[in-house]
């Protein structure tokens, strides 16, 4: 598995390259295990000089629980362990657990909901954050390789340093083009 993304906002470019393995264990309730190496780089939009880079290992374990033919609950845990970051002070790990629900309302329309609790210990500065995330999405598949999505998230963050406490609500959308080979 190899995945690369490039995102851009008016002031920021994000490059993310992910390579790893996925292993399914059917005898253990279709447990899915993932191990990835992730390279992440942030640059300004007017130059390619990075102001942050991170090299990390990611691990996850997930158990899908089917409910009939059109619904599924997923329960999982994940870890993102930063190996090296430039500059070093924002370097952190992420250790989380999540539950998700998916329902196919029709052949072309699906709804998804997820809740995640994550602990983020920072490697310097004696800081630890705890975040709760709730996400909802509606997806309409126009063709087999083209999907329109509406996405909404709510995040609450509590930090050992109160200046980093926040709550944020986002609404967005997206278009996904999938190529299968």
Coordinates of C-alpha atoms in Angstrom, one line a residue:
X1 CA 0.0 0.0 0.0
X2 CA 1.4 3.4 -1.0
X3 CA -0.6 6.6 -0.5
X4 CA 0.5 10.1 -1.3
X5 CA -1.5 13.3 -0.8
X6 CA -0.8 17.0 -1.5
X7 CA -3.1 19.6 0.0
X8 CA -3.0 23.3 -0.3
X9 CA -4.6 26.3 1.5
X10 CA -3.9 30.0 0.7
X11 CA -0.8 30.0 3.1
X12 CA 0.2 26.3 3.4
X13 CA 1.1 23.2 1.5
X14 CA 0.9 19.7 3.0
X15 CA 2.7 16.7 1.5
X16 CA 2.0 13.3 3.1
X17 CA 3.5 10.0 1.9
X18 CA 2.4 6.8 3.6
X19 CA 3.7 3.3 2.9
X20 CA 2.8 0.2 4.8
X21 CA 1.2 -3.2 5.2
X22 CA -2.3 -4.3 6.0
X23 CA -3.0 -7.8 7.4
X24 CA -6.5 -9.3 7.9
X25 CA -7.1 -12.1 10.4
X26 CA -10.4 -13.7 9.4
X27 CA -10.3 -16.2 12.3
X28 CA -10.3 -13.3 14.8
X29 CA -13.6 -11.7 13.8
X30 CA -11.9 -10.2 10.7
X31 CA -9.4 -8.2 12.7
X32 CA -7.4 -5.8 10.5
X33 CA -3.9 -4.9 11.5
X34 CA -2.0 -2.0 9.8
X35 CA 1.6 -0.8 10.1
X36 CA 2.7 2.3 8.1
X37 CA 5.6 4.6 7.7
X38 CA 4.5 8.2 7.3
X39 CA 6.4 11.2 6.0
X40 CA 4.7 14.6 6.5
X41 CA 6.0 17.9 5.3
X42 CA 4.6 21.4 5.6
X43 CA 5.7 24.3 3.4
X44 CA 4.6 27.8 2.6
X45 CA 2.7 28.2 -0.7
X46 CA 5.3 30.6 -2.2
X47 CA 8.3 28.4 -1.7
X48 CA 9.3 24.8 -1.1
X49 CA 11.2 25.4 2.1
X50 CA 9.7 23.3 4.8
X51 CA 8.8 24.7 8.2
X52 CA 7.9 21.3 9.7
X53 CA 8.7 17.7 8.8
X54 CA 7.8 14.5 10.6
X55 CA 8.8 10.9 10.2
X56 CA 6.5 8.5 12.1
X57 CA 5.4 4.9 12.5
X58 CA 1.7 4.2 12.6
X59 CA 0.0 1.1 14.0
X60 CA -3.7 0.2 14.2
X61 CA -6.0 -2.7 15.0
X62 CA -9.7 -2.7 14.0
X63 CA -12.5 -5.2 14.3
X64 CA -15.6 -4.7 12.1
X65 CA -18.9 -5.9 13.4
X66 CA -21.5 -6.3 10.6
X67 CA -25.1 -5.6 11.4
X68 CA -27.1 -7.2 8.6
X69 CA -26.1 -6.5 5.0
X70 CA -26.1 -2.7 5.0
X71 CA -24.7 -1.7 8.4
X72 CA -21.4 -2.0 10.3
X73 CA -19.9 -1.0 13.6
X74 CA -16.1 -0.8 13.8
X75 CA -14.0 -0.7 17.0
X76 CA -10.3 0.1 16.9
X77 CA -7.2 1.5 18.4
X78 CA -4.3 3.3 16.9
X79 CA -0.9 4.7 17.6
X80 CA 1.2 7.3 15.7
X81 CA 4.8 7.4 17.1
X82 CA 6.9 10.2 15.8
X83 CA 10.5 9.1 15.2
X84 CA 12.0 12.4 14.1
X85 CA 10.7 15.9 13.6
X86 CA 12.2 19.2 12.3
X87 CA 11.9 21.4 14.3
X88 CA 11.7 19.2 17.4
X89 CA 9.5 21.1 19.9
X90 CA 6.1 20.2 18.3
X91 CA 7.0 16.5 18.0
X92 CA 4.3 14.3 19.7
X93 CA 2.8 10.9 19.7
X94 CA -0.9 10.0 19.2
X95 CA -2.5 7.1 21.1
X96 CA -6.3 6.6 20.5
X97 CA -9.3 4.4 20.5
X98 CA -12.4 4.8 18.3
X99 CA -15.8 3.5 17.3
X100 CA -17.5 4.0 14.0
X101 CA -20.9 3.3 12.5
X102 CA -21.6 3.0 8.7
X103 CA -25.0 2.4 7.0
X104 CA -25.7 2.1 3.3
X105 CA -29.1 3.7 2.9
X106 CA -29.1 2.8 -0.8
X107 CA -26.7 1.5 -3.4
X108 CA -25.4 5.0 -4.0
X109 CA -26.0 6.8 -0.6
X110 CA -24.2 6.1 2.7
X111 CA -23.9 7.7 6.1
X112 CA -21.0 7.4 8.5
X113 CA -20.4 8.4 12.1
X114 CA -17.3 8.1 14.3
X115 CA -16.1 9.0 17.7
X116 CA -12.5 9.0 18.8
X117 CA -10.6 9.6 22.0
X118 CA -6.9 10.4 21.6
X119 CA -4.1 11.2 24.0
X120 CA -1.2 13.2 22.6
X121 CA 2.0 13.4 24.7
X122 CA 4.4 16.0 23.4
X123 CA 8.1 14.9 23.5
X124 CA 9.3 18.3 24.9
X125 CA 7.7 20.8 27.2
X126 CA 5.9 18.5 29.6
X127 CA 2.6 18.9 27.7
X128 CA -0.2 16.3 27.2
X129 CA -3.4 16.9 25.3
X130 CA -6.6 14.8 25.4
X131 CA -9.0 15.2 22.4
X132 CA -12.5 14.0 21.7
X133 CA -13.5 13.9 18.1
X134 CA -17.0 13.3 16.6
X135 CA -17.3 13.1 12.8
X136 CA -20.4 12.7 10.6
X137 CA -20.4 12.3 6.8
X138 CA -22.9 11.7 4.0
X139 CA -21.6 10.1 0.8
X140 CA -23.3 10.0 -2.6
X141 CA -21.6 7.7 -5.2
X142 CA -22.2 9.2 -8.7
X143 CA -20.2 6.5 -10.5
X144 CA -18.1 3.6 -9.3
X145 CA -15.0 5.9 -9.2
X146 CA -16.6 9.3 -8.3
X147 CA -18.1 10.2 -4.9
X148 CA -19.4 13.5 -3.4
X149 CA -19.2 13.8 0.4
X150 CA -20.5 16.2 3.0
X151 CA -18.4 16.1 6.2
X152 CA -18.9 17.6 9.7
X153 CA -16.6 17.3 12.7
X154 CA -16.5 18.5 16.3
X155 CA -13.3 18.5 18.3
X156 CA -12.8 19.3 22.0
X157 CA -9.2 19.5 23.2
X158 CA -8.1 19.6 26.9
X159 CA -4.4 20.3 27.5
X160 CA -2.1 20.2 30.5
X161 CA -1.4 23.8 29.4
X162 CA -4.8 25.5 29.4
X163 CA -3.7 27.9 26.6
X164 CA -4.1 24.9 24.2
X165 CA -7.7 24.1 25.3
X166 CA -10.2 24.6 22.5
X167 CA -13.5 23.4 20.9
X168 CA -14.0 23.6 17.1
X169 CA -16.9 22.7 14.8
X170 CA -16.2 22.2 11.0
X171 CA -18.5 21.6 8.1
X172 CA -17.0 20.7 4.7
X173 CA -17.4 18.8 1.5
X174 CA -15.3 16.8 -0.8
X175 CA -15.1 15.1 -4.1
X176 CA -13.3 11.7 -4.3
X177 CA -11.9 10.1 -7.4
X178 CA -10.9 6.5 -7.0
X179 CA -8.8 4.5 -9.4
X180 CA -8.7 0.8 -8.9
X181 CA -6.3 -1.6 -10.6

